[in-house]
Tab-separated table of C-alpha atoms in Angstrom:
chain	number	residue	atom	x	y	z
A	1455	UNK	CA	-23.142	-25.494	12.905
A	1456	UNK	CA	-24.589	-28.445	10.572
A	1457	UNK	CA	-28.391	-27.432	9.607
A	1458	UNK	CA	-28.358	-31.254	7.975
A	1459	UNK	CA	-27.316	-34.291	9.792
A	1460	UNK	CA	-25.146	-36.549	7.104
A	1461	UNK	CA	-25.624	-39.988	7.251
A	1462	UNK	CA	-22.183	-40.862	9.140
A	1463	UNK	CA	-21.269	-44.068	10.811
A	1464	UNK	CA	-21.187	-43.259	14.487
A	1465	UNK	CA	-22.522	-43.962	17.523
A	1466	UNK	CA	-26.593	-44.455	19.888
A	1467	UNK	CA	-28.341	-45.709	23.152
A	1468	UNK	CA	-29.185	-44.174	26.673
A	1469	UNK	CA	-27.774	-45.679	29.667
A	1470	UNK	CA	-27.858	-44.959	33.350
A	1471	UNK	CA	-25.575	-41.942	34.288
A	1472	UNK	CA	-22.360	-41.648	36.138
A	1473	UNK	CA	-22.937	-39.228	38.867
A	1474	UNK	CA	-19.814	-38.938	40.160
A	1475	UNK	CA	-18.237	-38.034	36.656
A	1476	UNK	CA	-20.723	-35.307	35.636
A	1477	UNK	CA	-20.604	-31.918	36.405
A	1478	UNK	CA	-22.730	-30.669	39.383
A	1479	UNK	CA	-25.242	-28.662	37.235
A	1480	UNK	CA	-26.397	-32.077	35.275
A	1481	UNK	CA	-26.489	-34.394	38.118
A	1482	UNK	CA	-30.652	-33.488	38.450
A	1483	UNK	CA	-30.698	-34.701	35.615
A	1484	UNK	CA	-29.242	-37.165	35.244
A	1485	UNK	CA	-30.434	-38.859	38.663
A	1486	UNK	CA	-34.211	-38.087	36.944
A	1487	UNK	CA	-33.753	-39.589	33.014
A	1488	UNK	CA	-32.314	-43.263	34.362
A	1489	UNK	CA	-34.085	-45.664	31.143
A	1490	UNK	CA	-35.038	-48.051	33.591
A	1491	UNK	CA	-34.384	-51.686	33.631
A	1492	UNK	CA	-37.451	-52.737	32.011
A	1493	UNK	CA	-36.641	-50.339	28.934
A	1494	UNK	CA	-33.806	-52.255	28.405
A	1495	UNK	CA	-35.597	-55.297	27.787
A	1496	UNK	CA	-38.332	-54.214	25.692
A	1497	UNK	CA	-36.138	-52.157	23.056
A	1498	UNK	CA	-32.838	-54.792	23.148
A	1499	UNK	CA	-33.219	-57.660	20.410
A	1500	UNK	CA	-30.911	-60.795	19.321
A	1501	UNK	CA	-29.966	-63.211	17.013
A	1502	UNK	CA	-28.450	-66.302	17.159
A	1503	UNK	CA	-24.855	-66.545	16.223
A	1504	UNK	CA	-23.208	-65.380	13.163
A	1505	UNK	CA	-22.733	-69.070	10.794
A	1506	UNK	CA	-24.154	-67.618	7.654
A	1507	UNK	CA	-22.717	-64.452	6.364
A	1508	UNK	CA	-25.739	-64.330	4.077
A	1509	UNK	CA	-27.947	-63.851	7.255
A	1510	UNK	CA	-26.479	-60.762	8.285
A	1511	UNK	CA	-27.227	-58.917	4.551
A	1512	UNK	CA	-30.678	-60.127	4.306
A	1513	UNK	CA	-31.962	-59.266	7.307
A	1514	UNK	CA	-29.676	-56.104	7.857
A	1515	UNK	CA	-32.371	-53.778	7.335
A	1516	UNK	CA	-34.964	-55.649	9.478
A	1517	UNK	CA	-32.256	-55.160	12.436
A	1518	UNK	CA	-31.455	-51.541	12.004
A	1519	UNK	CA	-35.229	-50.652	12.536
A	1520	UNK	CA	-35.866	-52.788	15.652
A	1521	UNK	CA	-33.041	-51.018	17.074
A	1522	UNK	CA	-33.528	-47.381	16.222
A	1523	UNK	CA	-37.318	-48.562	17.756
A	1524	UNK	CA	-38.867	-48.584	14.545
A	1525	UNK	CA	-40.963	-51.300	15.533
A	1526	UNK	CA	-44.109	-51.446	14.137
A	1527	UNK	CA	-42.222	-51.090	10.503
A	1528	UNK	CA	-39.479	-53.890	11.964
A	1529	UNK	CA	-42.958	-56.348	12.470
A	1530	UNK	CA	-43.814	-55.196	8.670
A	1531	UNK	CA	-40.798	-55.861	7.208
A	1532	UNK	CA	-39.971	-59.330	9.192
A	1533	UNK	CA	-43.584	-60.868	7.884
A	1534	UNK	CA	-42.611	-59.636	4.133
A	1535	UNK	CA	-39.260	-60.947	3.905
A	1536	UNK	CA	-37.819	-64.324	2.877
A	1537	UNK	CA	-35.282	-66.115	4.868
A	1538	UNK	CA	-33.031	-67.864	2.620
A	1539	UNK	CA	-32.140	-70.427	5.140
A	1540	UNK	CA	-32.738	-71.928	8.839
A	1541	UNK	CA	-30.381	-69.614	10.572
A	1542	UNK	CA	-31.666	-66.360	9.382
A	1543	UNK	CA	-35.373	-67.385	9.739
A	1544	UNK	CA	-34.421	-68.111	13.301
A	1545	UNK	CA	-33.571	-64.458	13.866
A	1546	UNK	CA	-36.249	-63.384	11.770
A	1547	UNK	CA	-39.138	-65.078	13.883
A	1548	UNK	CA	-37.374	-64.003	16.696
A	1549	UNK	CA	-36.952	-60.357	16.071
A	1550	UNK	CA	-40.556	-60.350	15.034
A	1551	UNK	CA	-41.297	-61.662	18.630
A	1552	UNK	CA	-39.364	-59.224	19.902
A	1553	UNK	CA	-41.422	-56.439	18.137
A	1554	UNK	CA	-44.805	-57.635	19.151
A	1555	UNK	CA	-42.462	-57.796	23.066
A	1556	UNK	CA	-42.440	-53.770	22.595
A	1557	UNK	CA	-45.402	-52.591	20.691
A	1558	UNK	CA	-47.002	-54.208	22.412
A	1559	UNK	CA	-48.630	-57.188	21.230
A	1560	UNK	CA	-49.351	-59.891	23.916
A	1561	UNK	CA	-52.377	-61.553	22.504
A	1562	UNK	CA	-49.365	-62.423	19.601
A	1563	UNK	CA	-46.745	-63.530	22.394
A	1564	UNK	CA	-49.131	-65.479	24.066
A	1565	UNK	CA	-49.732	-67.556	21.026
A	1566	UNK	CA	-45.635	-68.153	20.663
A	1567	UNK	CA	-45.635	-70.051	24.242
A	1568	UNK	CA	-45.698	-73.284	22.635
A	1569	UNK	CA	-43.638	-72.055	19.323
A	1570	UNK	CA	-40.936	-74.348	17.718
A	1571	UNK	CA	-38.803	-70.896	18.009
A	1572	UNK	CA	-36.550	-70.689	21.049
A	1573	UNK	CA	-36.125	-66.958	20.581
A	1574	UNK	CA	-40.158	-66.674	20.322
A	1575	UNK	CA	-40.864	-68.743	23.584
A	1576	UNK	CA	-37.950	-66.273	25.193
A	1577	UNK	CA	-40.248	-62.981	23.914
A	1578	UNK	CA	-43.541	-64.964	25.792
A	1579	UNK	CA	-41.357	-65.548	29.199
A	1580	UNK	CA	-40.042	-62.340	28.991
A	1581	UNK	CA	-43.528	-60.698	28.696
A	1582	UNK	CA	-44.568	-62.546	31.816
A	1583	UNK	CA	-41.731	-61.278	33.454
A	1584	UNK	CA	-42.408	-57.715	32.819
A	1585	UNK	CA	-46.185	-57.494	33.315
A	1586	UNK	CA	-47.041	-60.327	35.956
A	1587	UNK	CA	-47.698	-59.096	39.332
A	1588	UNK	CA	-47.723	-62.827	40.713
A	1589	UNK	CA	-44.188	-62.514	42.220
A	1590	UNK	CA	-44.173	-66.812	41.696
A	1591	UNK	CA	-45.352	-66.661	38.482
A	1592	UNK	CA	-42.180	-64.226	37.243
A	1593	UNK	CA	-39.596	-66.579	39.503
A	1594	UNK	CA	-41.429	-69.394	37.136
A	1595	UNK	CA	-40.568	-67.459	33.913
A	1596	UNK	CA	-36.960	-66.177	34.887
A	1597	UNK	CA	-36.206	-69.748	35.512
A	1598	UNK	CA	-37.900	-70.931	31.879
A	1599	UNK	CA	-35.605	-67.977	30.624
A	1600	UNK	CA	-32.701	-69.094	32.016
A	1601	UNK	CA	-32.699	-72.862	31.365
A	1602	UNK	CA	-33.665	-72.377	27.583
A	1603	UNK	CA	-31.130	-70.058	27.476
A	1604	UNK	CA	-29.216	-72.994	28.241
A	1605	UNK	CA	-30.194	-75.702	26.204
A	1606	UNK	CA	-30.697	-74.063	23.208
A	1607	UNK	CA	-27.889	-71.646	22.812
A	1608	UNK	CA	-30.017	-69.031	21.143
A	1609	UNK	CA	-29.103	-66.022	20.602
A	1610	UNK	CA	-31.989	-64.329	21.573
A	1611	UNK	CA	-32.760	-66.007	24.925
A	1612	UNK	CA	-29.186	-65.514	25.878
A	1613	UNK	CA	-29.880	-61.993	25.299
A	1614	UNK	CA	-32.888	-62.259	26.985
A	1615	UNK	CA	-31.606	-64.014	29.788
A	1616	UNK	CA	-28.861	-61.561	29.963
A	1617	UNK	CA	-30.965	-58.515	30.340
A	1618	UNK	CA	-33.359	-60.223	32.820
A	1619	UNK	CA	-30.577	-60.524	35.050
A	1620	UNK	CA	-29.627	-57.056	34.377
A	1621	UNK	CA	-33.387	-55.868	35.841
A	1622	UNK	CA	-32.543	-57.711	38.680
A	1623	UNK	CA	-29.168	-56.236	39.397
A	1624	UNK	CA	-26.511	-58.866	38.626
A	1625	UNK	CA	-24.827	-57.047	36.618
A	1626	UNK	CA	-21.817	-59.216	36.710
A	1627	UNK	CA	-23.623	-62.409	35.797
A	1628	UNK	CA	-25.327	-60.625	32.762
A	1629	UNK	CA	-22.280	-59.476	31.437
A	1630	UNK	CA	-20.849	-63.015	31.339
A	1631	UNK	CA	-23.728	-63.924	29.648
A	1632	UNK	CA	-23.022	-61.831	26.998
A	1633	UNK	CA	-19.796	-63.450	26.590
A	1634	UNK	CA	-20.966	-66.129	25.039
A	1635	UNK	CA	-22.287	-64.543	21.817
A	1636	UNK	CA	-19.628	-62.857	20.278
A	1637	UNK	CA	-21.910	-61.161	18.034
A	1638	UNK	CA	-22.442	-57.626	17.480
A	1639	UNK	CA	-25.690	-57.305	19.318
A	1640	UNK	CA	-24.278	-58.907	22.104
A	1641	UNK	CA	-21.392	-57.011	22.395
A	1642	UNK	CA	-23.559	-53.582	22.030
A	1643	UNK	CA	-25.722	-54.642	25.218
A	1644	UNK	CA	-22.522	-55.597	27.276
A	1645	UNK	CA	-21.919	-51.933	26.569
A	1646	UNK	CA	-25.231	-50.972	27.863
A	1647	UNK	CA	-24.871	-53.268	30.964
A	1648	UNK	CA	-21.342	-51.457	31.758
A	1649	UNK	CA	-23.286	-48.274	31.400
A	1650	UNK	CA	-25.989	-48.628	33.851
A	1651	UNK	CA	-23.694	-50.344	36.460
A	1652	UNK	CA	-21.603	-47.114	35.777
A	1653	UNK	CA	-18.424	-48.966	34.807
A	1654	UNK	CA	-17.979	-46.439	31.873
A	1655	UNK	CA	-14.070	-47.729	31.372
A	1656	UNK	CA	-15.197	-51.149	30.832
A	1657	UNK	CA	-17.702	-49.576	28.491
A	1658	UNK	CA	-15.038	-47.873	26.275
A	1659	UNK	CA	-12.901	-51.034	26.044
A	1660	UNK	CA	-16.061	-53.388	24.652
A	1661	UNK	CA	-17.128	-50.627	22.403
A	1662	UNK	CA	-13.510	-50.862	20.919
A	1663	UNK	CA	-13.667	-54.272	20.563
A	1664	UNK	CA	-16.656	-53.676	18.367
A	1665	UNK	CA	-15.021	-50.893	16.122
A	1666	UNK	CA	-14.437	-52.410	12.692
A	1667	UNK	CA	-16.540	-55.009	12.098
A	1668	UNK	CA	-19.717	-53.019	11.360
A	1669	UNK	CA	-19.374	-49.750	12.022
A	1670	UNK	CA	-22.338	-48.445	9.754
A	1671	UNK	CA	-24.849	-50.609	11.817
A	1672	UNK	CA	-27.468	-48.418	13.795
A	1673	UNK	CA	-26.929	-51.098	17.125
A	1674	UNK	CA	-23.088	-49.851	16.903
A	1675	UNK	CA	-23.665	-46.640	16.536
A	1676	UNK	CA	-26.404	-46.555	19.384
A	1677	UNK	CA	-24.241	-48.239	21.690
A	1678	UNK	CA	-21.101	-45.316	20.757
A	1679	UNK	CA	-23.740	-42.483	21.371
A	1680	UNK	CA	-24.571	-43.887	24.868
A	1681	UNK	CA	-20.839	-43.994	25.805
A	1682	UNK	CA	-20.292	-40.553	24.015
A	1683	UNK	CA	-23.112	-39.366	26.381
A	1684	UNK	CA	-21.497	-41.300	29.403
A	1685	UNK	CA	-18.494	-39.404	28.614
A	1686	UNK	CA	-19.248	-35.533	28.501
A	1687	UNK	CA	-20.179	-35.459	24.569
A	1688	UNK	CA	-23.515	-34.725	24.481
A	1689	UNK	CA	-22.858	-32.733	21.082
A	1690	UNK	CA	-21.698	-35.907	18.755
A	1691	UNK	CA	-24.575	-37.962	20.612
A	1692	UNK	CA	-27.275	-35.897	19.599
A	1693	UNK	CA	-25.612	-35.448	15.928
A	1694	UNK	CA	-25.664	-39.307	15.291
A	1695	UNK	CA	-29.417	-39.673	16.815
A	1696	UNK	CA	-30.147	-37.103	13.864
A	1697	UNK	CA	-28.346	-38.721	11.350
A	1698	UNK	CA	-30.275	-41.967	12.249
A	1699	UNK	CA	-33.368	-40.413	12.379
A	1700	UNK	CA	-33.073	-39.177	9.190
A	1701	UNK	CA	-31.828	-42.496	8.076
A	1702	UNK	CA	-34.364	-44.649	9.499
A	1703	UNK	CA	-38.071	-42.707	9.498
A	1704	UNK	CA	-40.874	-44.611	10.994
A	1705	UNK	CA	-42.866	-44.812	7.912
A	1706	UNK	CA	-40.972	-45.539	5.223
A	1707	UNK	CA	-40.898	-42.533	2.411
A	1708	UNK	CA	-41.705	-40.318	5.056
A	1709	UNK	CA	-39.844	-37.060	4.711
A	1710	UNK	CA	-38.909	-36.259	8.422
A	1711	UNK	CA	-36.334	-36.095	10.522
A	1712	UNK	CA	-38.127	-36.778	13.670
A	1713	UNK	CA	-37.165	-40.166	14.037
A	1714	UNK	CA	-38.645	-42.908	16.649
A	1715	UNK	CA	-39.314	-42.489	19.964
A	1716	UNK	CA	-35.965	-43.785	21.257
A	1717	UNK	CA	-34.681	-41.830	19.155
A	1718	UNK	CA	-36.316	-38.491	20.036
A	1719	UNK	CA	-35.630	-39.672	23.593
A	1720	UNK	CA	-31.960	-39.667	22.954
A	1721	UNK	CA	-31.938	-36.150	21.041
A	1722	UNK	CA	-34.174	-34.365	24.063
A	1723	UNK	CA	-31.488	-36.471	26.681
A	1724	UNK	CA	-28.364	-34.237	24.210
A	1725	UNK	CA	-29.441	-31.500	24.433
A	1726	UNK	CA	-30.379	-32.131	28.557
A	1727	UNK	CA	-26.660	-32.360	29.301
A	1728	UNK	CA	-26.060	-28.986	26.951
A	1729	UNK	CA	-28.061	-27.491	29.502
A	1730	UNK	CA	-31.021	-27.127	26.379
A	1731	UNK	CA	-33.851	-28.027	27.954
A	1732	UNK	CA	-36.240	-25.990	26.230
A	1733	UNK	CA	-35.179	-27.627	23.118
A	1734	UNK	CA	-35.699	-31.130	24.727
A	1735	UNK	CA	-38.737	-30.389	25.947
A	1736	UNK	CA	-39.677	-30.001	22.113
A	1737	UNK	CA	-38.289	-33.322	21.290
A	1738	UNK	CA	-39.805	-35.016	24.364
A	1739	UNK	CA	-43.534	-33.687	23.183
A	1740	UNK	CA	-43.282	-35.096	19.871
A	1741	UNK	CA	-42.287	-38.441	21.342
A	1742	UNK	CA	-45.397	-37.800	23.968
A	1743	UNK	CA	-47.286	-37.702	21.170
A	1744	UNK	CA	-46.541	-40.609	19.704
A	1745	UNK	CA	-46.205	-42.272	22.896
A	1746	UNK	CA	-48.486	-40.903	25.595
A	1747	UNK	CA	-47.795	-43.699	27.895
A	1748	UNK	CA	-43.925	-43.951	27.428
A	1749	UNK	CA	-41.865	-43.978	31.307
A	1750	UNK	CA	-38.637	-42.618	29.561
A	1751	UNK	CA	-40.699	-40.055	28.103
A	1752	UNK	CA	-42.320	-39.032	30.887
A	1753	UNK	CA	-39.543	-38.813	33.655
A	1754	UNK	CA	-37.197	-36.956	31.069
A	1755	UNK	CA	-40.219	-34.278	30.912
A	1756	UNK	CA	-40.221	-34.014	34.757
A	1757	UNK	CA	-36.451	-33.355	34.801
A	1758	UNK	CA	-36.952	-30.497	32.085
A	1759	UNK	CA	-39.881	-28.817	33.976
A	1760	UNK	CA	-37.870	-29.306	37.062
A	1761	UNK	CA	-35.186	-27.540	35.315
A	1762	UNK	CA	-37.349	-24.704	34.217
A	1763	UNK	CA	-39.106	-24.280	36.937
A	1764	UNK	CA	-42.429	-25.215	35.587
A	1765	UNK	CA	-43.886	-27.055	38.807
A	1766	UNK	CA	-47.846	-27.099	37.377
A	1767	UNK	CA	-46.302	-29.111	34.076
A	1768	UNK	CA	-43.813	-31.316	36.258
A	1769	UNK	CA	-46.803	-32.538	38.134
A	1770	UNK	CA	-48.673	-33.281	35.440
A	1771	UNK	CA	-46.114	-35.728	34.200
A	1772	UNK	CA	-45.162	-37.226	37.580
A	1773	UNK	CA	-49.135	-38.258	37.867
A	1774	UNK	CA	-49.033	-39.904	34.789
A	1775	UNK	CA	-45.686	-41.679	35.424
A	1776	UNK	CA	-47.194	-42.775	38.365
A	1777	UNK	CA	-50.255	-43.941	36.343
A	1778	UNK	CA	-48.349	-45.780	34.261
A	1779	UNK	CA	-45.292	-47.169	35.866
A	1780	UNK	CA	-45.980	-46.773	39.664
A	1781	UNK	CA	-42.570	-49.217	40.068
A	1782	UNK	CA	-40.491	-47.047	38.082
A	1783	UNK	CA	-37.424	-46.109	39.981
A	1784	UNK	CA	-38.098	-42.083	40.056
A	1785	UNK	CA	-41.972	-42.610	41.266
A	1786	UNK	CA	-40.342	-45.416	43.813
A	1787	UNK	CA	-37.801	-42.874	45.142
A	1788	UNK	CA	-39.712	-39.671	44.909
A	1789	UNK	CA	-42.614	-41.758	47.411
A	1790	UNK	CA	-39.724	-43.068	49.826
A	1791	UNK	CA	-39.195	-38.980	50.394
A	1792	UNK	CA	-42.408	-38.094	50.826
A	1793	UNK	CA	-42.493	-40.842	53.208
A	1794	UNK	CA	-39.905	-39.799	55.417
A	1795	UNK	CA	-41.169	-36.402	55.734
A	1796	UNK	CA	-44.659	-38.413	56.907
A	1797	UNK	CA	-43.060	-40.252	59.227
A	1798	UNK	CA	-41.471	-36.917	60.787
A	1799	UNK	CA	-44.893	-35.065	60.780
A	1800	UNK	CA	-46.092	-37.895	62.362
């Protein structure tokens, strides 16, 4: 039993489940903890493709805390550093768009509309596309999305453009998208898009694809965590969300393992498919309390209480899930039931 998670190069990130490949007693589960499309876009970042091998160094450490969801420290550290040229300032305004895109900060993506930044304007389209409830005004932005995407061949509004078609179910056309990036990032969210399509072969193959380049990078070892996950391994999952925790703390200096809340998130979903739930119900409230108002937080709660039989504390999440993301897939399914039953009574 290791009391201390080393700092080993392995694997991170939560996907959609396979129901068909898990075992009978998790399938609650994992039909309640989906990460929902729109998590995918608010915690996935990019970069434009790899020409300067000085990029990736400098700005190494900027891109392991965006993706462990260290993002208020990611914002920090992308307005103090120094891009030594116009490739690597590129990502860096970018990433720093995409850290105000899941703080939030939309008074700060507002401003980067009109910005000479590809990868900034994607952040502002995307933001419209998550939070508009003007059905025309998001079919405006998706197609902004998708023709800068286009003309610019940026790495971050491919990416962007890759997981907006994810939300929206082409799965294939995303994945394609991906294709042409050949960058680590890129290659990490194919993974994810296999994942939550449930094509968990296709999933293993691009993660192998990825093995050797940069295997001590927190987006590769995210992206092996969610296939060890996929797979039946909850136990090395949960060990390399520790070691990154410990790695990457939200405050920098801060002695504590607790990590972000994606990562928390991803310890509490480890020790879910042990059959732990007590013990994920203690990483899930110190993620609550960091992030009252967090869906993935919230609907991984109401599949512990479920779990444990704690109805008054499962209905106290559900309410606030529904508060705060009344189009999240578990609130939208859990209504079509009660629905039915209506109808019936009726």
């Amino acid at each position: 039993v290791r009391t201390k998670p080393s700092l080993r190069a392995k694997a991170v990130r939560i996907p959609t489940w396979k129901k068909e490949r898990a075992p009978a007693s998790w399938r609650m589960t994992f039909a309640q903890i989906s990460r929902g499309k729109q998590a995918v876009a608010s915690l996935l970042g990019g970069r434009r493709a790899r020409a300067c091998p000085m990029a990736d160094d400098e700005l190494q450490e900027v891109r392991d805390n965006f993706y462990v969801g260290n993002f208020q420290k990611a914002l920090q550290l992308c307005e103090s550093t120094s891009a030594s040229n116009d490739v690597a300032q590129s990502e860096l305004d970018a990433t720093l768009a995409r850290c105000c895109l899941a703080i939030p900060l939309f008074d700060r993506l507002k401003a980067m509309q009109n910005s000479e930044c590809p990868g900034q304007q994607a952040a502002a389209l995307m933001a419209v596309i998550m939070k508009s409830r003007n059905e025309q005004q998001k079919a405006a932005a998706k197609e902004k999305l998708a023709t800068l995407a286009s003309q610019s061949h940026d790495m971050s509004c491919s990416m962007l453009s890759a997981i907006c078609l994810g939300m929206d179910g082409s799965y294939k056309e995303a994945v394609q998208q991906t294709k042409a990036h050949p960058t680590m990032e890129m290659q990490a969210l194919c993974v994810f898009m296999c994942l939550s399509c449930n094509q968990v072969a296709m999933a293993e193959r691009q993660l192998a694809e990825m093995a050797g380049n940069n295997d001590d990078s927190a987006v590769f070892r995210l992206a092996t965590a969610a296939v060890k996950l996929a797979t039946g391994d909850p136990e090395e999952a949960y060990l390399t969300y520790c070691d990154l925790s410990t790695q990457f703390p939200p405050v920098e200096g801060e002695d504590s393992e607790t990590g972000s809340v994606l990562l928390q998130t991803g310890k509490a979903l480890a020790n879910m498919q042990r059959g732990m739930f007590s013990e994920a119900v203690e990483d899930l409230t110190r993620a609550l309390a960091a992030a009252p108002n967090d869906p993935d937080v919230l609907v991984n709660l109401c599949s512990c209480m479920t779990h444990l039989g704690k109805n008054d504390e499962f209905q106290q999440h559900y309410t606030k899930l529904e508060q705060v993301s009344p189009t999240h897939p578990f609130v939208v399914k859990t209504q079509s039931v009660k629905d039915v039953f209506a109808r019936f009574k009726a």
